[in-house]
């Protein structure tokens, strides 16, 4: 059983560009959350998707947007990239009836 | 809003000695508490959780944690540390009343087990 997978592993972009990160949840999971982990910090909640809708959002600007597909996979889009967006982006999935979330390996985004 | 404090940046312990990583939390309502471990260039790996019931919870790889409501703490413990336990440990909390289970993490503790 594959766990949570994310692509790409690493990504380098320049300021002002746009980026799309992808996540496939663990089999049987229907809820996907995204977190940003800056260097030396704990993960910060960006938003959560369930039934293809954004259920809750953290303190992130509208430049951060997402989508969930009918197969429960998800995308995170970031527009107008800033240097401060450089971070490890983590996807977490869970089944809506349980509380524990399982994390993917992350996508390391570097903005130059 | 919920938050977590992990007061120590780094915890050094000799192999075979007991390991403790401290965590205190703040949440409106009842807490759900979690510990995750992160190895270099990897995602977070779930260790254990407290939802309700017994204050002492046991998790993976010999780790356990004790929930103390009066002290709002959830310290992670292992009776005998291994060199392979060297990693970054995160405590996280969500509000039980929050059906979305949004996690708030501490800044993490680097654990170094000395052979």
PDB file of N, CA and C in Angstrom, chain B residues 6-107:
ATOM      1  N   UNK B   6       7.743  23.943  22.357  1.00  0.00           N
ATOM      2  CA  UNK B   6       8.776  22.948  22.614  1.00  0.00           C
ATOM      3  C   UNK B   6      10.002  23.739  23.048  1.00  0.00           C
ATOM      4  N   UNK B   7      10.231  23.817  24.356  1.00  0.00           N
ATOM      5  CA  UNK B   7      11.163  24.812  24.898  1.00  0.00           C
ATOM      6  C   UNK B   7      12.627  24.585  24.580  1.00  0.00           C
ATOM      7  N   UNK B   8      13.015  23.358  24.297  1.00  0.00           N
ATOM      8  CA  UNK B   8      14.431  23.085  24.061  1.00  0.00           C
ATOM      9  C   UNK B   8      14.697  22.938  22.567  1.00  0.00           C
ATOM     10  N   UNK B   9      15.745  23.608  22.093  1.00  0.00           N
ATOM     11  CA  UNK B   9      16.098  23.458  20.690  1.00  0.00           C
ATOM     12  C   UNK B   9      16.694  22.081  20.415  1.00  0.00           C
ATOM     13  N   UNK B  10      17.556  21.629  21.326  1.00  0.00           N
ATOM     14  CA  UNK B  10      18.241  20.367  21.113  1.00  0.00           C
ATOM     15  C   UNK B  10      18.291  19.586  22.422  1.00  0.00           C
ATOM     16  N   UNK B  11      18.115  18.287  22.294  1.00  0.00           N
ATOM     17  CA  UNK B  11      18.204  17.386  23.434  1.00  0.00           C
ATOM     18  C   UNK B  11      19.319  16.391  23.147  1.00  0.00           C
ATOM     19  N   UNK B  12      20.319  16.373  24.006  1.00  0.00           N
ATOM     20  CA  UNK B  12      21.429  15.425  23.873  1.00  0.00           C
ATOM     21  C   UNK B  12      21.281  14.345  24.935  1.00  0.00           C
ATOM     22  N   UNK B  13      21.435  13.101  24.525  1.00  0.00           N
ATOM     23  CA  UNK B  13      21.303  11.994  25.474  1.00  0.00           C
ATOM     24  C   UNK B  13      22.265  10.881  25.055  1.00  0.00           C
ATOM     25  N   UNK B  14      22.828  10.213  26.033  1.00  0.00           N
ATOM     26  CA  UNK B  14      23.715   9.088  25.742  1.00  0.00           C
ATOM     27  C   UNK B  14      22.894   7.856  25.378  1.00  0.00           C
ATOM     28  N   UNK B  15      23.410   7.077  24.460  1.00  0.00           N
ATOM     29  CA  UNK B  15      22.729   5.846  24.058  1.00  0.00           C
ATOM     30  C   UNK B  15      22.481   4.971  25.283  1.00  0.00           C
ATOM     31  N   UNK B  16      21.255   4.452  25.379  1.00  0.00           N
ATOM     32  CA  UNK B  16      20.892   3.601  26.503  1.00  0.00           C
ATOM     33  C   UNK B  16      20.252   4.348  27.656  1.00  0.00           C
ATOM     34  N   UNK B  17      20.395   5.679  27.654  1.00  0.00           N
ATOM     35  CA  UNK B  17      19.768   6.493  28.698  1.00  0.00           C
ATOM     36  C   UNK B  17      18.340   6.849  28.324  1.00  0.00           C
ATOM     37  N   UNK B  18      17.533   7.243  29.334  1.00  0.00           N
ATOM     38  CA  UNK B  18      16.163   7.656  29.022  1.00  0.00           C
ATOM     39  C   UNK B  18      16.152   8.962  28.232  1.00  0.00           C
ATOM     40  N   UNK B  19      15.179   9.053  27.329  1.00  0.00           N
ATOM     41  CA  UNK B  19      15.019  10.233  26.489  1.00  0.00           C
ATOM     42  C   UNK B  19      13.683  10.886  26.812  1.00  0.00           C
ATOM     43  N   UNK B  20      13.706  12.193  27.013  1.00  0.00           N
ATOM     44  CA  UNK B  20      12.474  12.959  27.213  1.00  0.00           C
ATOM     45  C   UNK B  20      12.510  14.187  26.333  1.00  0.00           C
ATOM     46  N   UNK B  21      11.436  14.422  25.604  1.00  0.00           N
ATOM     47  CA  UNK B  21      11.277  15.623  24.789  1.00  0.00           C
ATOM     48  C   UNK B  21      10.011  16.324  25.273  1.00  0.00           C
ATOM     49  N   UNK B  22      10.154  17.591  25.641  1.00  0.00           N
ATOM     50  CA  UNK B  22       9.054  18.288  26.311  1.00  0.00           C
ATOM     51  C   UNK B  22       8.144  19.025  25.338  1.00  0.00           C
ATOM     52  N   UNK B  23       6.860  19.075  25.707  1.00  0.00           N
ATOM     53  CA  UNK B  23       5.864  19.765  24.895  1.00  0.00           C
ATOM     54  C   UNK B  23       4.767  20.292  25.793  1.00  0.00           C
ATOM     55  N   UNK B  24       4.429  21.560  25.654  1.00  0.00           N
ATOM     56  CA  UNK B  24       3.242  22.112  26.286  1.00  0.00           C
ATOM     57  C   UNK B  24       2.365  22.711  25.198  1.00  0.00           C
ATOM     58  N   UNK B  25       1.077  22.778  25.474  1.00  0.00           N
ATOM     59  CA  UNK B  25       0.148  23.185  24.434  1.00  0.00           C
ATOM     60  C   UNK B  25      -0.875  24.164  24.970  1.00  0.00           C
ATOM     61  N   UNK B  26      -1.529  24.830  24.035  1.00  0.00           N
ATOM     62  CA  UNK B  26      -2.651  25.702  24.361  1.00  0.00           C
ATOM     63  C   UNK B  26      -3.724  25.467  23.305  1.00  0.00           C
ATOM     64  N   UNK B  27      -4.956  25.243  23.768  1.00  0.00           N
ATOM     65  CA  UNK B  27      -6.050  24.984  22.826  1.00  0.00           C
ATOM     66  C   UNK B  27      -7.372  25.357  23.483  1.00  0.00           C
ATOM     67  N   UNK B  28      -8.290  25.802  22.675  1.00  0.00           N
ATOM     68  CA  UNK B  28      -9.641  26.056  23.174  1.00  0.00           C
ATOM     69  C   UNK B  28     -10.412  24.749  23.110  1.00  0.00           C
ATOM     70  N   UNK B  29     -10.857  24.297  24.257  1.00  0.00           N
ATOM     71  CA  UNK B  29     -11.561  23.031  24.296  1.00  0.00           C
ATOM     72  C   UNK B  29     -10.620  21.882  24.601  1.00  0.00           C
ATOM     73  N   UNK B  30     -11.049  20.693  24.231  1.00  0.00           N
ATOM     74  CA  UNK B  30     -10.257  19.496  24.509  1.00  0.00           C
ATOM     75  C   UNK B  30      -9.212  19.270  23.417  1.00  0.00           C
ATOM     76  N   UNK B  31      -8.033  18.808  23.823  1.00  0.00           N
ATOM     77  CA  UNK B  31      -6.957  18.639  22.831  1.00  0.00           C
ATOM     78  C   UNK B  31      -6.890  17.240  22.245  1.00  0.00           C
ATOM     79  N   UNK B  32      -6.506  17.192  20.986  1.00  0.00           N
ATOM     80  CA  UNK B  32      -5.948  15.994  20.395  1.00  0.00           C
ATOM     81  C   UNK B  32      -4.456  16.285  20.251  1.00  0.00           C
ATOM     82  N   UNK B  33      -3.619  15.371  20.696  1.00  0.00           N
ATOM     83  CA  UNK B  33      -2.174  15.621  20.729  1.00  0.00           C
ATOM     84  C   UNK B  33      -1.427  14.547  19.961  1.00  0.00           C
ATOM     85  N   UNK B  34      -0.359  14.973  19.301  1.00  0.00           N
ATOM     86  CA  UNK B  34       0.377  14.087  18.416  1.00  0.00           C
ATOM     87  C   UNK B  34       1.878  14.332  18.558  1.00  0.00           C
ATOM     88  N   UNK B  35       2.638  13.272  18.297  1.00  0.00           N
ATOM     89  CA  UNK B  35       4.079  13.398  18.103  1.00  0.00           C
ATOM     90  C   UNK B  35       4.435  12.819  16.731  1.00  0.00           C
ATOM     91  N   UNK B  36       5.276  13.585  16.030  1.00  0.00           N
ATOM     92  CA  UNK B  36       5.808  13.157  14.739  1.00  0.00           C
ATOM     93  C   UNK B  36       7.333  13.250  14.800  1.00  0.00           C
ATOM     94  N   UNK B  37       7.993  12.432  13.983  1.00  0.00           N
ATOM     95  CA  UNK B  37       9.444  12.477  13.866  1.00  0.00           C
ATOM     96  C   UNK B  37       9.810  12.746  12.410  1.00  0.00           C
ATOM     97  N   UNK B  38      10.865  13.528  12.213  1.00  0.00           N
ATOM     98  CA  UNK B  38      11.302  13.861  10.859  1.00  0.00           C
ATOM     99  C   UNK B  38      12.791  13.578  10.721  1.00  0.00           C
ATOM    100  N   UNK B  39      13.131  12.730   9.760  1.00  0.00           N
ATOM    101  CA  UNK B  39      14.523  12.469   9.441  1.00  0.00           C
ATOM    102  C   UNK B  39      14.944  13.415   8.312  1.00  0.00           C
ATOM    103  N   UNK B  40      16.239  13.649   8.144  1.00  0.00           N
ATOM    104  CA  UNK B  40      16.709  14.623   7.151  1.00  0.00           C
ATOM    105  C   UNK B  40      16.121  14.396   5.766  1.00  0.00           C
ATOM    106  N   UNK B  41      15.632  15.474   5.175  1.00  0.00           N
ATOM    107  CA  UNK B  41      15.071  15.456   3.830  1.00  0.00           C
ATOM    108  C   UNK B  41      13.901  14.473   3.678  1.00  0.00           C
ATOM    109  N   UNK B  42      13.178  14.302   4.756  1.00  0.00           N
ATOM    110  CA  UNK B  42      12.017  13.407   4.717  1.00  0.00           C
ATOM    111  C   UNK B  42      10.789  14.130   5.252  1.00  0.00           C
ATOM    112  N   UNK B  43       9.623  13.542   5.020  1.00  0.00           N
ATOM    113  CA  UNK B  43       8.392  14.070   5.593  1.00  0.00           C
ATOM    114  C   UNK B  43       8.267  13.676   7.048  1.00  0.00           C
ATOM    115  N   UNK B  44       7.103  13.926   7.612  1.00  0.00           N
ATOM    116  CA  UNK B  44       6.847  13.625   9.015  1.00  0.00           C
ATOM    117  C   UNK B  44       6.308  12.209   9.167  1.00  0.00           C
ATOM    118  N   UNK B  45       6.836  11.508  10.158  1.00  0.00           N
ATOM    119  CA  UNK B  45       6.400  10.142  10.426  1.00  0.00           C
ATOM    120  C   UNK B  45       5.640  10.121  11.743  1.00  0.00           C
ATOM    121  N   UNK B  46       4.429   9.601  11.737  1.00  0.00           N
ATOM    122  CA  UNK B  46       3.568   9.562  12.909  1.00  0.00           C
ATOM    123  C   UNK B  46       4.142   8.615  13.957  1.00  0.00           C
ATOM    124  N   UNK B  47       4.209   9.076  15.227  1.00  0.00           N
ATOM    125  CA  UNK B  47       4.683   8.246  16.326  1.00  0.00           C
ATOM    126  C   UNK B  47       3.551   7.790  17.235  1.00  0.00           C
ATOM    127  N   UNK B  48       2.736   8.738  17.696  1.00  0.00           N
ATOM    128  CA  UNK B  48       1.655   8.388  18.603  1.00  0.00           C
ATOM    129  C   UNK B  48       0.685   9.548  18.732  1.00  0.00           C
ATOM    130  N   UNK B  49      -0.470   9.252  19.341  1.00  0.00           N
ATOM    131  CA  UNK B  49      -1.486  10.280  19.546  1.00  0.00           C
ATOM    132  C   UNK B  49      -2.200  10.065  20.868  1.00  0.00           C
ATOM    133  N   UNK B  50      -2.726  11.173  21.399  1.00  0.00           N
ATOM    134  CA  UNK B  50      -3.644  11.124  22.529  1.00  0.00           C
ATOM    135  C   UNK B  50      -4.968  11.710  22.047  1.00  0.00           C
ATOM    136  N   UNK B  51      -6.032  10.921  22.221  1.00  0.00           N
ATOM    137  CA  UNK B  51      -7.369  11.396  21.869  1.00  0.00           C
ATOM    138  C   UNK B  51      -8.209  11.498  23.134  1.00  0.00           C
ATOM    139  N   UNK B  52      -8.277  10.405  23.858  1.00  0.00           N
ATOM    140  CA  UNK B  52      -9.020  10.357  25.107  1.00  0.00           C
ATOM    141  C   UNK B  52      -8.586   9.103  25.846  1.00  0.00           C
ATOM    142  N   UNK B  53      -9.005   8.986  27.109  1.00  0.00           N
ATOM    143  CA  UNK B  53      -8.715   7.756  27.825  1.00  0.00           C
ATOM    144  C   UNK B  53      -7.447   7.837  28.643  1.00  0.00           C
ATOM    145  N   UNK B  54      -6.698   6.738  28.681  1.00  0.00           N
ATOM    146  CA  UNK B  54      -5.490   6.616  29.483  1.00  0.00           C
ATOM    147  C   UNK B  54      -4.505   7.733  29.163  1.00  0.00           C
ATOM    148  N   UNK B  55      -3.987   8.354  30.215  1.00  0.00           N
ATOM    149  CA  UNK B  55      -3.070   9.482  30.006  1.00  0.00           C
ATOM    150  C   UNK B  55      -1.722   9.049  29.442  1.00  0.00           C
ATOM    151  N   UNK B  56      -1.355   7.804  29.611  1.00  0.00           N
ATOM    152  CA  UNK B  56      -0.094   7.293  29.070  1.00  0.00           C
ATOM    153  C   UNK B  56      -0.400   6.560  27.770  1.00  0.00           C
ATOM    154  N   UNK B  57       0.146   7.069  26.670  1.00  0.00           N
ATOM    155  CA  UNK B  57      -0.091   6.437  25.385  1.00  0.00           C
ATOM    156  C   UNK B  57       1.207   5.859  24.853  1.00  0.00           C
ATOM    157  N   UNK B  58       1.108   4.713  24.246  1.00  0.00           N
ATOM    158  CA  UNK B  58       2.285   4.048  23.689  1.00  0.00           C
ATOM    159  C   UNK B  58       2.221   4.122  22.173  1.00  0.00           C
ATOM    160  N   UNK B  59       3.398   4.303  21.572  1.00  0.00           N
ATOM    161  CA  UNK B  59       3.440   4.447  20.134  1.00  0.00           C
ATOM    162  C   UNK B  59       4.480   3.553  19.490  1.00  0.00           C
ATOM    163  N   UNK B  60       4.941   4.007  18.348  1.00  0.00           N
ATOM    164  CA  UNK B  60       5.886   3.222  17.558  1.00  0.00           C
ATOM    165  C   UNK B  60       7.292   3.309  18.138  1.00  0.00           C
ATOM    166  N   UNK B  61       8.098   2.275  17.854  1.00  0.00           N
ATOM    167  CA  UNK B  61       9.531   2.259  18.140  1.00  0.00           C
ATOM    168  C   UNK B  61       9.853   2.454  19.624  1.00  0.00           C
ATOM    169  N   UNK B  62       8.950   2.023  20.502  1.00  0.00           N
ATOM    170  CA  UNK B  62       9.204   2.091  21.935  1.00  0.00           C
ATOM    171  C   UNK B  62       8.943   3.439  22.573  1.00  0.00           C
ATOM    172  N   UNK B  63       8.417   4.381  21.819  1.00  0.00           N
ATOM    173  CA  UNK B  63       8.091   5.693  22.367  1.00  0.00           C
ATOM    174  C   UNK B  63       6.755   5.684  23.104  1.00  0.00           C
ATOM    175  N   UNK B  64       6.656   6.536  24.089  1.00  0.00           N
ATOM    176  CA  UNK B  64       5.409   6.746  24.803  1.00  0.00           C
ATOM    177  C   UNK B  64       5.315   8.214  25.177  1.00  0.00           C
ATOM    178  N   UNK B  65       4.112   8.655  25.530  1.00  0.00           N
ATOM    179  CA  UNK B  65       3.924  10.049  25.927  1.00  0.00           C
ATOM    180  C   UNK B  65       2.865  10.104  27.006  1.00  0.00           C
ATOM    181  N   UNK B  66       3.032  11.079  27.894  1.00  0.00           N
ATOM    182  CA  UNK B  66       2.095  11.229  28.996  1.00  0.00           C
ATOM    183  C   UNK B  66       1.335  12.537  28.885  1.00  0.00           C
ATOM    184  N   UNK B  67       0.028  12.447  28.859  1.00  0.00           N
ATOM    185  CA  UNK B  67      -0.840  13.613  28.802  1.00  0.00           C
ATOM    186  C   UNK B  67      -1.102  14.093  30.223  1.00  0.00           C
ATOM    187  N   UNK B  68      -0.854  15.373  30.476  1.00  0.00           N
ATOM    188  CA  UNK B  68      -1.118  15.962  31.786  1.00  0.00           C
ATOM    189  C   UNK B  68      -1.980  17.195  31.567  1.00  0.00           C
ATOM    190  N   UNK B  69      -3.265  17.056  31.865  1.00  0.00           N
ATOM    191  CA  UNK B  69      -4.201  18.139  31.578  1.00  0.00           C
ATOM    192  C   UNK B  69      -3.940  19.374  32.432  1.00  0.00           C
ATOM    193  N   UNK B  70      -3.613  19.168  33.694  1.00  0.00           N
ATOM    194  CA  UNK B  70      -3.419  20.319  34.585  1.00  0.00           C
ATOM    195  C   UNK B  70      -2.194  21.133  34.202  1.00  0.00           C
ATOM    196  N   UNK B  71      -1.177  20.477  33.676  1.00  0.00           N
ATOM    197  CA  UNK B  71       0.033  21.171  33.247  1.00  0.00           C
ATOM    198  C   UNK B  71       0.030  21.449  31.740  1.00  0.00           C
ATOM    199  N   UNK B  72      -1.021  21.094  31.080  1.00  0.00           N
ATOM    200  CA  UNK B  72      -1.148  21.216  29.608  1.00  0.00           C
ATOM    201  C   UNK B  72       0.131  20.750  28.922  1.00  0.00           C
ATOM    202  N   UNK B  73       0.556  19.547  29.275  1.00  0.00           N
ATOM    203  CA  UNK B  73       1.790  19.013  28.715  1.00  0.00           C
ATOM    204  C   UNK B  73       1.550  17.651  28.082  1.00  0.00           C
ATOM    205  N   UNK B  74       2.463  17.308  27.178  1.00  0.00           N
ATOM    206  CA  UNK B  74       2.402  16.008  26.489  1.00  0.00           C
ATOM    207  C   UNK B  74       3.839  15.637  26.141  1.00  0.00           C
ATOM    208  N   UNK B  75       4.594  15.252  27.135  1.00  0.00           N
ATOM    209  CA  UNK B  75       6.019  14.963  26.962  1.00  0.00           C
ATOM    210  C   UNK B  75       6.230  13.583  26.355  1.00  0.00           C
ATOM    211  N   UNK B  76       7.167  13.525  25.428  1.00  0.00           N
ATOM    212  CA  UNK B  76       7.518  12.269  24.752  1.00  0.00           C
ATOM    213  C   UNK B  76       8.660  11.604  25.513  1.00  0.00           C
ATOM    214  N   UNK B  77       8.577  10.280  25.652  1.00  0.00           N
ATOM    215  CA  UNK B  77       9.600   9.575  26.419  1.00  0.00           C
ATOM    216  C   UNK B  77       9.974   8.262  25.746  1.00  0.00           C
ATOM    217  N   UNK B  78      11.208   7.869  26.003  1.00  0.00           N
ATOM    218  CA  UNK B  78      11.660   6.536  25.603  1.00  0.00           C
ATOM    219  C   UNK B  78      12.620   6.048  26.673  1.00  0.00           C
ATOM    220  N   UNK B  79      12.405   4.871  27.206  1.00  0.00           N
ATOM    221  CA  UNK B  79      13.217   4.397  28.334  1.00  0.00           C
ATOM    222  C   UNK B  79      14.705   4.253  28.019  1.00  0.00           C
ATOM    223  N   UNK B  80      15.025   3.853  26.794  1.00  0.00           N
ATOM    224  CA  UNK B  80      16.419   3.600  26.441  1.00  0.00           C
ATOM    225  C   UNK B  80      16.653   4.075  25.005  1.00  0.00           C
ATOM    226  N   UNK B  81      17.373   5.167  24.856  1.00  0.00           N
ATOM    227  CA  UNK B  81      17.547   5.781  23.536  1.00  0.00           C
ATOM    228  C   UNK B  81      18.542   5.007  22.673  1.00  0.00           C
ATOM    229  N   UNK B  82      18.274   5.007  21.377  1.00  0.00           N
ATOM    230  CA  UNK B  82      19.152   4.405  20.385  1.00  0.00           C
ATOM    231  C   UNK B  82      19.752   5.502  19.502  1.00  0.00           C
ATOM    232  N   UNK B  83      20.925   5.221  18.947  1.00  0.00           N
ATOM    233  CA  UNK B  83      21.542   6.200  18.041  1.00  0.00           C
ATOM    234  C   UNK B  83      20.595   6.527  16.881  1.00  0.00           C
ATOM    235  N   UNK B  84      19.852   5.517  16.448  1.00  0.00           N
ATOM    236  CA  UNK B  84      18.922   5.709  15.326  1.00  0.00           C
ATOM    237  C   UNK B  84      17.727   6.605  15.694  1.00  0.00           C
ATOM    238  N   UNK B  85      17.563   6.934  16.956  1.00  0.00           N
ATOM    239  CA  UNK B  85      16.506   7.867  17.366  1.00  0.00           C
ATOM    240  C   UNK B  85      16.891   9.320  17.109  1.00  0.00           C
ATOM    241  N   UNK B  86      18.111   9.562  16.712  1.00  0.00           N
ATOM    242  CA  UNK B  86      18.553  10.927  16.404  1.00  0.00           C
ATOM    243  C   UNK B  86      17.755  11.455  15.226  1.00  0.00           C
ATOM    244  N   UNK B  87      17.006  12.518  15.462  1.00  0.00           N
ATOM    245  CA  UNK B  87      16.097  13.072  14.449  1.00  0.00           C
ATOM    246  C   UNK B  87      15.460  14.332  15.021  1.00  0.00           C
ATOM    247  N   UNK B  88      14.554  14.905  14.237  1.00  0.00           N
ATOM    248  CA  UNK B  88      13.801  16.099  14.649  1.00  0.00           C
ATOM    249  C   UNK B  88      12.403  15.667  15.060  1.00  0.00           C
ATOM    250  N   UNK B  89      11.997  16.068  16.254  1.00  0.00           N
ATOM    251  CA  UNK B  89      10.722  15.630  16.804  1.00  0.00           C
ATOM    252  C   UNK B  89       9.769  16.814  16.930  1.00  0.00           C
ATOM    253  N   UNK B  90       8.538  16.625  16.450  1.00  0.00           N
ATOM    254  CA  UNK B  90       7.527  17.668  16.492  1.00  0.00           C
ATOM    255  C   UNK B  90       6.322  17.217  17.302  1.00  0.00           C
ATOM    256  N   UNK B  91       5.880  18.100  18.168  1.00  0.00           N
ATOM    257  CA  UNK B  91       4.626  17.939  18.889  1.00  0.00           C
ATOM    258  C   UNK B  91       3.564  18.756  18.163  1.00  0.00           C
ATOM    259  N   UNK B  92       2.344  18.260  18.096  1.00  0.00           N
ATOM    260  CA  UNK B  92       1.272  18.974  17.408  1.00  0.00           C
ATOM    261  C   UNK B  92      -0.022  18.818  18.181  1.00  0.00           C
ATOM    262  N   UNK B  93      -0.898  19.814  18.048  1.00  0.00           N
ATOM    263  CA  UNK B  93      -2.189  19.803  18.732  1.00  0.00           C
ATOM    264  C   UNK B  93      -3.289  20.229  17.774  1.00  0.00           C
ATOM    265  N   UNK B  94      -4.456  19.641  17.951  1.00  0.00           N
ATOM    266  CA  UNK B  94      -5.657  20.143  17.289  1.00  0.00           C
ATOM    267  C   UNK B  94      -6.770  20.164  18.318  1.00  0.00           C
ATOM    268  N   UNK B  95      -7.806  20.916  18.032  1.00  0.00           N
ATOM    269  CA  UNK B  95      -8.939  21.015  18.944  1.00  0.00           C
ATOM    270  C   UNK B  95      -9.927  19.903  18.631  1.00  0.00           C
ATOM    271  N   UNK B  96     -10.320  19.163  19.639  1.00  0.00           N
ATOM    272  CA  UNK B  96     -11.251  18.054  19.435  1.00  0.00           C
ATOM    273  C   UNK B  96     -12.554  18.521  18.807  1.00  0.00           C
ATOM    274  N   UNK B  97     -12.935  19.759  19.109  1.00  0.00           N
ATOM    275  CA  UNK B  97     -14.185  20.288  18.590  1.00  0.00           C
ATOM    276  C   UNK B  97     -14.069  20.741  17.128  1.00  0.00           C
ATOM    277  N   UNK B  98     -12.840  20.768  16.631  1.00  0.00           N
ATOM    278  CA  UNK B  98     -12.591  21.163  15.246  1.00  0.00           C
ATOM    279  C   UNK B  98     -12.644  19.920  14.366  1.00  0.00           C
ATOM    280  N   UNK B  99     -13.710  19.741  13.681  1.00  0.00           N
ATOM    281  CA  UNK B  99     -13.863  18.536  12.874  1.00  0.00           C
ATOM    282  C   UNK B  99     -12.864  18.412  11.756  1.00  0.00           C
ATOM    283  N   UNK B 100     -12.168  19.516  11.444  1.00  0.00           N
ATOM    284  CA  UNK B 100     -11.185  19.472  10.377  1.00  0.00           C
ATOM    285  C   UNK B 100      -9.826  18.984  10.848  1.00  0.00           C
ATOM    286  N   UNK B 101      -9.631  18.915  12.181  1.00  0.00           N
ATOM    287  CA  UNK B 101      -8.380  18.411  12.737  1.00  0.00           C
ATOM    288  C   UNK B 101      -7.179  19.158  12.186  1.00  0.00           C
ATOM    289  N   UNK B 102      -7.286  20.465  12.162  1.00  0.00           N
ATOM    290  CA  UNK B 102      -6.171  21.317  11.729  1.00  0.00           C
ATOM    291  C   UNK B 102      -5.080  21.258  12.788  1.00  0.00           C
ATOM    292  N   UNK B 103      -3.856  20.917  12.381  1.00  0.00           N
ATOM    293  CA  UNK B 103      -2.750  20.742  13.316  1.00  0.00           C
ATOM    294  C   UNK B 103      -1.944  22.025  13.471  1.00  0.00           C
ATOM    295  N   UNK B 104      -1.594  22.330  14.725  1.00  0.00           N
ATOM    296  CA  UNK B 104      -0.618  23.380  15.023  1.00  0.00           C
ATOM    297  C   UNK B 104       0.617  22.692  15.588  1.00  0.00           C
ATOM    298  N   UNK B 105       1.767  22.985  15.012  1.00  0.00           N
ATOM    299  CA  UNK B 105       3.018  22.331  15.390  1.00  0.00           C
ATOM    300  C   UNK B 105       3.897  23.249  16.219  1.00  0.00           C
ATOM    301  N   UNK B 106       4.719  22.618  17.061  1.00  0.00           N
ATOM    302  CA  UNK B 106       5.811  23.335  17.694  1.00  0.00           C
ATOM    303  C   UNK B 106       6.952  23.497  16.709  1.00  0.00           C
ATOM    304  N   UNK B 107       8.018  24.168  17.145  1.00  0.00           N
ATOM    305  CA  UNK B 107       9.144  24.429  16.252  1.00  0.00           C
ATOM    306  C   UNK B 107      10.056  23.225  16.106  1.00  0.00           C
TER     307      UNK B 107
END
